[in-house]
Structures are given as structure tokens and as C-alpha cells.
Short mmCIF file of C-alpha atoms in Angstrom, two decimals:
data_model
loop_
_atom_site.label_atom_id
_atom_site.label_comp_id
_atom_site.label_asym_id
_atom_site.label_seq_id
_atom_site.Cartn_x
_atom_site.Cartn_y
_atom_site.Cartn_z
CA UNK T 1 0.00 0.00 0.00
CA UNK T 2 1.61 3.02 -1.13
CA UNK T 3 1.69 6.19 1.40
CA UNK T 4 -0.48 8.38 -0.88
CA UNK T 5 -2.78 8.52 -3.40
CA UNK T 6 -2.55 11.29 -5.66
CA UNK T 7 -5.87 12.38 -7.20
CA UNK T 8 -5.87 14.43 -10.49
CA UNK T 9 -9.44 15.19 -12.55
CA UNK T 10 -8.83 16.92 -15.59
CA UNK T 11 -10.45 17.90 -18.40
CA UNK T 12 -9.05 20.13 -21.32
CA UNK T 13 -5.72 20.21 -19.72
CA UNK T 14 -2.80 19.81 -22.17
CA UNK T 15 -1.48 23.36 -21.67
CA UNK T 16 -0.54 22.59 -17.90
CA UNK T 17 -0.83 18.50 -17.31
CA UNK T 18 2.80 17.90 -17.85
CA UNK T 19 4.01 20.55 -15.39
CA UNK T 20 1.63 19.40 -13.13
CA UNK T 21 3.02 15.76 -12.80
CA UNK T 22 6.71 16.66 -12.71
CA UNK T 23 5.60 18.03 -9.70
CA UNK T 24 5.04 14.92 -8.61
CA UNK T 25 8.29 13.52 -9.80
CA UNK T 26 10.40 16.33 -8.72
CA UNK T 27 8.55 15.50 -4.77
CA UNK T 28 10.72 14.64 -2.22
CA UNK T 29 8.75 12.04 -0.56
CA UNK T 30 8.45 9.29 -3.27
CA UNK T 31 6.04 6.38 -1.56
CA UNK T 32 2.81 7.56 -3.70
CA UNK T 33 0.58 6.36 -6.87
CA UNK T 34 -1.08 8.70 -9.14
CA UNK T 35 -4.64 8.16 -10.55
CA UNK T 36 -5.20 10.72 -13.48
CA UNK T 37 -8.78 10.57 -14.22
CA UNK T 38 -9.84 11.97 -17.43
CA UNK T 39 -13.07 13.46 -17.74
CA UNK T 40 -13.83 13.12 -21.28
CA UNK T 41 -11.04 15.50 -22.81
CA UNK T 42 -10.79 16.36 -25.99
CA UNK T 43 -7.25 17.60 -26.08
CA UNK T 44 -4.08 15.89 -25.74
CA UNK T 45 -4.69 15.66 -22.30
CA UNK T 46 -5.24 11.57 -22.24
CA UNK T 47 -2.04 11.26 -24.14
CA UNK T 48 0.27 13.29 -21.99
CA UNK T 49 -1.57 10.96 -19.39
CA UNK T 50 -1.12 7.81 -20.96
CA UNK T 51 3.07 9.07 -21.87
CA UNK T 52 3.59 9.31 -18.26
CA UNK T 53 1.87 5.99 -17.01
CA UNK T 54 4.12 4.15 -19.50
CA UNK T 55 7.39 5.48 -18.14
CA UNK T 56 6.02 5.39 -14.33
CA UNK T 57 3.53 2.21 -13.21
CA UNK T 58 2.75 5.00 -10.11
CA UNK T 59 0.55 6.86 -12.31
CA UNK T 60 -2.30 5.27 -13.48
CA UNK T 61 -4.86 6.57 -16.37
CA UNK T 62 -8.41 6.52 -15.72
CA UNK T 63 -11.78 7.43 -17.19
CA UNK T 64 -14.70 9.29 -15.56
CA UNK T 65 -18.22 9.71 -16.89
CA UNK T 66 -17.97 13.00 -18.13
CA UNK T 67 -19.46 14.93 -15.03
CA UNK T 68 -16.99 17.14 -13.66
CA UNK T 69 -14.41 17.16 -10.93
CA UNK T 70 -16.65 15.55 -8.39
CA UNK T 71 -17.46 12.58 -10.07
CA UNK T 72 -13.64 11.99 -10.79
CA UNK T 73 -12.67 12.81 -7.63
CA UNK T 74 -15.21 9.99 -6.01
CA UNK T 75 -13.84 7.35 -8.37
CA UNK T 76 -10.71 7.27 -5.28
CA UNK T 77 -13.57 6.29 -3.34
CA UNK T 78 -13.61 2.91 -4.92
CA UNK T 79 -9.96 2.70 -7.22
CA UNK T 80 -7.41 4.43 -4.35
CA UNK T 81 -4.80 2.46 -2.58
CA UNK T 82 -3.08 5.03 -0.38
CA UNK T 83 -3.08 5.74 3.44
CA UNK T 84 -3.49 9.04 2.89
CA UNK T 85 -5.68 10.75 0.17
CA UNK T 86 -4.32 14.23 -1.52
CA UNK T 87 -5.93 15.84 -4.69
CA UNK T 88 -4.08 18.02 -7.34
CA UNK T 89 -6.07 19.91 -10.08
CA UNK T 90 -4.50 19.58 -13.53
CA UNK T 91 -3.35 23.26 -13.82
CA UNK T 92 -1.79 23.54 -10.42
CA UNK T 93 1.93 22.37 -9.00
CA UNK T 94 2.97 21.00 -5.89
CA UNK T 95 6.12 21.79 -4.25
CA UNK T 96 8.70 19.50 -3.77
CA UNK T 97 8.45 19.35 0.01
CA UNK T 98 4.45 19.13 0.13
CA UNK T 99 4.62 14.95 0.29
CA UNK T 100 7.01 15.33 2.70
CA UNK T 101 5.62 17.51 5.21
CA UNK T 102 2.06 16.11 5.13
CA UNK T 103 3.92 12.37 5.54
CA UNK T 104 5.40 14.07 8.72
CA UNK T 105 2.27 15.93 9.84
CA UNK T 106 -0.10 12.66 9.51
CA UNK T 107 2.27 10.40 11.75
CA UNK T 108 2.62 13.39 14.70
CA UNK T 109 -1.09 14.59 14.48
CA UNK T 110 -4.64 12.68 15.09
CA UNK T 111 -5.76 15.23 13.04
CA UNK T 112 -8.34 13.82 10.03
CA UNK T 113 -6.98 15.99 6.71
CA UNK T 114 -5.02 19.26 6.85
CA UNK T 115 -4.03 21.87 4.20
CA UNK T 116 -1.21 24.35 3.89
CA UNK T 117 -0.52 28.01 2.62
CA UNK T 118 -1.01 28.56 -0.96
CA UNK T 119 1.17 30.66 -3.89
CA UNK T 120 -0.91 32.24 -6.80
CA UNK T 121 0.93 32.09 -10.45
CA UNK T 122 -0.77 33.28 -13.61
CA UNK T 123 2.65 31.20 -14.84
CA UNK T 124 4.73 32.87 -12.79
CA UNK T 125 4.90 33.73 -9.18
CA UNK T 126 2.97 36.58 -8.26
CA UNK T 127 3.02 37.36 -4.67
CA UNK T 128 3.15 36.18 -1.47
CA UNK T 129 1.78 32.58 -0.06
CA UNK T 130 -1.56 33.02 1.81
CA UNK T 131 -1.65 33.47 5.39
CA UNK T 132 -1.58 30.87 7.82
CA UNK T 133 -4.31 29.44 9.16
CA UNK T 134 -4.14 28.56 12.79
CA UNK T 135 -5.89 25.92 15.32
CA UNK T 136 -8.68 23.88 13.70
CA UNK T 137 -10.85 24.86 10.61
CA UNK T 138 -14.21 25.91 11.82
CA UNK T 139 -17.25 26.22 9.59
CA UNK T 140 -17.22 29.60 10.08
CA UNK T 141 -13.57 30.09 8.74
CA UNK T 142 -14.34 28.04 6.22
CA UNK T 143 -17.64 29.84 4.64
CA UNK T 144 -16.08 33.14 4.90
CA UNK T 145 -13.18 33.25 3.22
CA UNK T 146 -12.10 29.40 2.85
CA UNK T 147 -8.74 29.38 3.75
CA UNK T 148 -7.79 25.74 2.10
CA UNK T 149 -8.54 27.39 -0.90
CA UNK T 150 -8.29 24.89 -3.73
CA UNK T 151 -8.47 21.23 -3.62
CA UNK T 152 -5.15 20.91 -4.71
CA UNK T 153 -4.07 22.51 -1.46
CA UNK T 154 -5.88 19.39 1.18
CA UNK T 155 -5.31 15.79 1.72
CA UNK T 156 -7.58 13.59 3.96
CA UNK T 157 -6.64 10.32 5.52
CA UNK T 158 -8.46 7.27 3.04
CA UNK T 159 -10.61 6.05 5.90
CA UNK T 160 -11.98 9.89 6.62
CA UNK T 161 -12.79 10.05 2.76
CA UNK T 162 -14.73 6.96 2.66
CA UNK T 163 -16.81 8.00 5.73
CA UNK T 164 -18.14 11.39 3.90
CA UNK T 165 -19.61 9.68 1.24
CA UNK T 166 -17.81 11.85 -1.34
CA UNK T 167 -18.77 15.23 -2.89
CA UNK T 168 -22.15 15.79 -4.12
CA UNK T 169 -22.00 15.66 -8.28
CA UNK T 170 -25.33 17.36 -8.80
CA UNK T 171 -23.21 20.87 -7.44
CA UNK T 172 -21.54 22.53 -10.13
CA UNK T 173 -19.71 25.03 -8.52
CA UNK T 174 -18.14 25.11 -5.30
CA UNK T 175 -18.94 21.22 -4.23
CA UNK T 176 -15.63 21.19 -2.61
CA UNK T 177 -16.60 23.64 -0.46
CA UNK T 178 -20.15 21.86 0.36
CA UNK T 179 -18.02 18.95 1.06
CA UNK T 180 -15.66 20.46 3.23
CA UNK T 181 -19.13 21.46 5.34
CA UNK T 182 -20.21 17.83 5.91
CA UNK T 183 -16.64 16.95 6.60
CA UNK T 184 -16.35 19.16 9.70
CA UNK T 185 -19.53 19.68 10.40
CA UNK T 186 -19.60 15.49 10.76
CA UNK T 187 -17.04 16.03 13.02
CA UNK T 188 -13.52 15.86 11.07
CA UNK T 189 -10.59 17.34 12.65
CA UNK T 190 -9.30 19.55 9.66
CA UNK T 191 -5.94 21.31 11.04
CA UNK T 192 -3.62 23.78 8.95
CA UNK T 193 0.12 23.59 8.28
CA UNK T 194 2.03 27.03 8.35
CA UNK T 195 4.09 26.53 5.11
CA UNK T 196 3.11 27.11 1.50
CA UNK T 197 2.52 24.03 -0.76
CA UNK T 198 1.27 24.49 -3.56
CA UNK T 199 1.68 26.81 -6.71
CA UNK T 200 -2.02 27.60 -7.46
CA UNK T 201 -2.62 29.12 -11.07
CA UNK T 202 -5.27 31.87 -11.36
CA UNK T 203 -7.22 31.56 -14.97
CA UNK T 204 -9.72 33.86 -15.80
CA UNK T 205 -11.27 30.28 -17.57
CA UNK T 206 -12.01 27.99 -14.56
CA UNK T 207 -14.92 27.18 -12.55
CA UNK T 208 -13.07 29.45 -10.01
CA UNK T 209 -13.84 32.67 -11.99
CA UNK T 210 -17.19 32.49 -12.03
CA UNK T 211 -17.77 34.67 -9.19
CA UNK T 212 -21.61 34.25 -9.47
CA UNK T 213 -21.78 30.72 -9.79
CA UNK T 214 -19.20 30.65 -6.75
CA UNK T 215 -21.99 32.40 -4.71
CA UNK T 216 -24.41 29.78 -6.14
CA UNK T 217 -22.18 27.43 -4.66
CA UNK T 218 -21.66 28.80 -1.38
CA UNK T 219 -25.88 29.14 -1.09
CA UNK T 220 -25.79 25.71 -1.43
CA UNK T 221 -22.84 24.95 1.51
CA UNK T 222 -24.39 27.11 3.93
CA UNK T 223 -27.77 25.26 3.43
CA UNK T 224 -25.95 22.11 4.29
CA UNK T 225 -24.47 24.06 7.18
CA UNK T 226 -27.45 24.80 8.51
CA UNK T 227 -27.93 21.33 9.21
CA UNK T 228 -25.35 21.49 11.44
CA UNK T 229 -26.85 24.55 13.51
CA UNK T 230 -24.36 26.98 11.84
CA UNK T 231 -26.13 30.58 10.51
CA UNK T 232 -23.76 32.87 9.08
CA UNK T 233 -23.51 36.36 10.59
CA UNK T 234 -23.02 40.05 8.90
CA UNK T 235 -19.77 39.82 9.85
CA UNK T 236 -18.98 36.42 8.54
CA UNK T 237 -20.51 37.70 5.37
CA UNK T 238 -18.64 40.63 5.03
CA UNK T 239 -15.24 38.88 5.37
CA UNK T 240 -16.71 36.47 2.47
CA UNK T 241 -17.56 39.58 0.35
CA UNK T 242 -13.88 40.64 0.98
CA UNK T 243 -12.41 37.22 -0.19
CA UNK T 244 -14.54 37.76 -3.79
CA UNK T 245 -13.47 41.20 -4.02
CA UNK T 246 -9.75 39.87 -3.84
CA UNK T 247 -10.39 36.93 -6.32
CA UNK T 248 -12.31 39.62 -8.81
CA UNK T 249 -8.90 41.71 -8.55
CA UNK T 250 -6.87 38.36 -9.45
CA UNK T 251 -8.83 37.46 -12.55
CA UNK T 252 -9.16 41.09 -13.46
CA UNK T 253 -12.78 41.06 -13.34
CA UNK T 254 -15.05 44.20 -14.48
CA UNK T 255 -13.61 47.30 -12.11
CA UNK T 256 -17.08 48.16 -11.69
CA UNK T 257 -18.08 44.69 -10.18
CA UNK T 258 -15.27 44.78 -7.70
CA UNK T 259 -16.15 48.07 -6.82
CA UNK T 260 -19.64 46.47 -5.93
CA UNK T 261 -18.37 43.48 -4.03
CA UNK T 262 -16.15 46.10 -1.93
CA UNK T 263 -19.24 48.62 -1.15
CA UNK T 264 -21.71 45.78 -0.16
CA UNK T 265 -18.77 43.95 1.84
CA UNK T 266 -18.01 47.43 3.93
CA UNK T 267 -21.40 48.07 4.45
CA UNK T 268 -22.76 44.58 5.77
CA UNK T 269 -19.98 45.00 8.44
CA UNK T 270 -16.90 47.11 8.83
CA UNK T 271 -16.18 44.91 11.72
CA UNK T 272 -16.27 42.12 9.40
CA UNK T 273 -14.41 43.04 6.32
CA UNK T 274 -11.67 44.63 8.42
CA UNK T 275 -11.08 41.68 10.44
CA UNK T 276 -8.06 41.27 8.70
CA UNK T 277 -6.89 45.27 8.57
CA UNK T 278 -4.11 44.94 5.92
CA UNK T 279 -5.71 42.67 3.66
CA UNK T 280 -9.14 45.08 4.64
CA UNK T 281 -7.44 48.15 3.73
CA UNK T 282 -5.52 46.85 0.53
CA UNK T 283 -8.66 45.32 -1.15
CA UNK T 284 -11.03 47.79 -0.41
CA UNK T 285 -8.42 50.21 -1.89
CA UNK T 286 -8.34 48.70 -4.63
CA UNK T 287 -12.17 48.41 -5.21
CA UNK T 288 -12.52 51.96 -5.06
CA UNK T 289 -9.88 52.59 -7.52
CA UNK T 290 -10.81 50.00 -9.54
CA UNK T 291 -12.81 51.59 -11.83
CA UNK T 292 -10.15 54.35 -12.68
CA UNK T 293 -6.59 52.23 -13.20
CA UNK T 294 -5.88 50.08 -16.39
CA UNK T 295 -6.39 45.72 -15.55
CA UNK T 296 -2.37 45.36 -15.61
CA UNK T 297 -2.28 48.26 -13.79
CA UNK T 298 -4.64 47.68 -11.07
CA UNK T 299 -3.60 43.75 -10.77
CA UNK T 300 0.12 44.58 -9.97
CA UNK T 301 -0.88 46.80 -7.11
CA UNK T 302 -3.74 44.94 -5.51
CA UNK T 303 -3.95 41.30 -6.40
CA UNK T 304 -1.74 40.08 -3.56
#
């Protein structure tokens, strides 16, 4: 049984598969097995696949139904071997230490999964990591301004997996996040790790963009919340408006819906969106100036 099971959905993704799974080789902990699990591509992206499983018997080449990430990502449920459960989307990188520390962080903690601190690249590096997150992840951390951030940043030991059931494949955007609410709400011990992991590349094409359906999404998480007694407050709500204010600014969104997100945000509660005063001060900065500075101009400044 190999230490980890690495699980990659992808769809579409010649441009940024290959980079993706050197990550893998270029890891410093080696005891893993890959399952690429391709969603009915088009591309080259089965062939880059299918290159790499015949040089490396770790990786292995799967099919999915043609549903999206969730369905892929539940086919570990059944096909994964590993102790230990971590997901990579195809357009993101790993780096070399992440195996490493997680293998360390899973023998000294009880904890159930864990995440770590995340880079942004738009194919380069282009700021600082994400803050740490310390202590335990809380619902409410979670629904306002998710600090695991993308799948690609969480792994999950196999047994905790299998007891969530998986995520929910009629949820189109966000069902990571609506996962991540059964998972602690169920009563997971989800801890972070104060050291950045993964290179996470912002495209103004995925899922991730859409800031509306991402709010369709997160309607849907906090329903399943509810069932766990959680309501969200103003302030809660604020600090989520503040996190889609800083992902409009990374994807250079319309200045004049940023502006939006940032008015609303202040509004619902100063308290709230300020919670975090420098990140506060710089995004609503740049929401009011948003409308006025060129995209290249504006992301430079702000999208940190």
C-alpha cells in the first residue's frame, strides 16, 4: 500500500498536465501512486496521461463519466490504494516538500486531513503565499473566506474520505466547499500547516472565476451548514464579500463589479471586512480605484 494517493481530474488540460506531474516527480517524498482521471477530454490531455503511465507504473490513467471534478474525484472512493488521500487539479503544481511535510504531519497529528498556505501564479509567481491558518478549521472560517482554498491545497486520511460519502456531483460550482461542510460539520478534525505548498494558477477560464456561480455554490454549503446549527452572521458575510473582491482583482474582473463586491462587503460589516486590517485596507483600496486604473495596472498593485 503506497503512502499516498494522488488524485488528479482533468479535463481540457494539455497546456498545464505535464508541469503538473513533474511536480510529482520532482517530490521529495516518493512512496505515492497517481490516478489521473480523465473526464472526457478532448485535447491531448489523455495522451500526456497515458506518456507518463508508461514510463512510471505510479501513475495510473483513468476514465470518468464526463461529469466534472466531483465525479472523478469519487472514483478514489472505490480505485485508491493510499493511506493518505491528496488531490491536485491539472493546472496547479505541488512543491517539492508538500509529500514530505504532510507524511510528517499525519504520523505526529490525530488530526483527520489538513491543508497548507497557498502561492498564486498566472505562470509565474505573483506574490506572497496566503496566510496561515491557525488551530482547527471551523465552519465559520471556512464559509467566509475558505482558507484551504483549492483542492489541490488538502489531503484527507483514506478512511476519513470513505466515511463522507464523497462530494455531491449534482453541485456545479463550489462542491468542494459543500463537502468540506459535511466533513467538519460530521465532526472531522481539519488542522492547517504554516508553510506554503502548492503553486495555485489563477485563470480567468475555470470554474473558479465564475464569481456568481461561486456564490451559487456557497448558497448551497451554507444550506448544508445549517444542518449542522451553523447561521452565518453580517460579519462572517462581510469577510466572504472581501475574499470575492480579492479573487475579482486576481482574474481582473469588471472594475465596476469589484467596486460592488467592496461597497456591499463594507457596508454589511466594517467589523467584518476589516477583520483582517491589511488585507481590509488593501482590497477595499483597490475596489474603489478599480474603476479608474488600467487591468495590468490595477492587478500589480492589488492582487496580492
Amino acid at each position: 500500500m503506497p503512502r499516498f494517493s494522488v488524485v488528479i481530474p482533468c479535463y481540457n488540460a494539455e497546456d498545464t498536465l505535464a508541469e503538473t506531474l513533474e511536480s510529482l516527480l520532482a517530490q521529495t517524498e516518493q512512496d505515492w501512486e497517481v490516478l489521473i482521471i480523465d473526464d472526457g477530454s478532448s485535447d491531448d490531455t489523455r495522451l500526456i496521461a497515458a506518456a507518463m503511465a508508461g514510463i512510471d507504473m505510479r501513475f495510473r490513467l483513468m476514465k470518468s463519466n464526463g461529469t466534472g471534478p466531483s465525479a472523478a474525484r469519487n472514483m478514489a472512493l472505490a480505485e485508491a490504494d493510499g493511506e493518505i488521500i491528496a488531490f491536485l487539479d491539472a493546472d496547479d503544481t505541488w512543491h517539492p516538500e508538500k509529500l514530505e511535510r504532510l507524511d510528517a504531519f499525519f504520523k505526529e497529528e490525530s488530526a483527520d486531513a489538513c491543508f497548507g498556505r497557498v502561492t498564486l501564479s498566472d505562470g509565474r509567481t505573483i506574490g506572497t503565499p496566503t496566510g496561515p491558518f491557525e488551530g482547527t478549521l471551523t465552519l465559520d472560517a471556512l464559509l467566509s473566506e475558505n482558507p484551504v482554498c483549492t483542492m489541490s491545497n488538502f489531503a484527507i486520511r483514506l478512511e476519513s474520505f470513505l466515511a463522507s460519502g464523497g462530494f455531491n456531483t449534482d453541485i456545479t460550482h463550489n462542491a468542494d466547499l459543500e463537502w468540506l461542510v459535511r466533513l467538519i460539520g460530521d465532526g472531522a478534525k481539519v488542522v492547517g500547516i504554516d508553510a506554503p505548498l502548492v503553486t495555485y494558477r489563477v485563470s480567468d477560464r475555470g470554474l473558479s472565476s465564475d464569481l456568481e456561480g461561486m456564490k451559487a455554490g456557497r448558497a448551497i454549503a451554507l444550506i448544508s451548514a445549517a444542518r449542522y446549527g451553523f447561521s452565518s452572521t453580517a460579519r462572517s458575510e462581510a469577510a466572504h464579500l472581501r475574499f470575492l473582491a480579492a479573487r475579482a482583482l486576481r482574474i481582473g474582473a469588471a472594475g465596476r463589479q469589484v467596486l460592488r463586491l467592496g461597497l456591499i462587503g463594507c457596508t454589511t460589516s466594517p467589523r467584518g471586512w476589516f477583520s483582517n486590517p491589511r488585507h481590509g485596507t488593501r482590497v477595499l483600496t483597490a475596489a474603489l480605484f478599480s474603476t479608474l486604473l488600467p487591468r495590468l495596472l490595477r492587478n500589480a498593485l492589488f492582487s496580492r
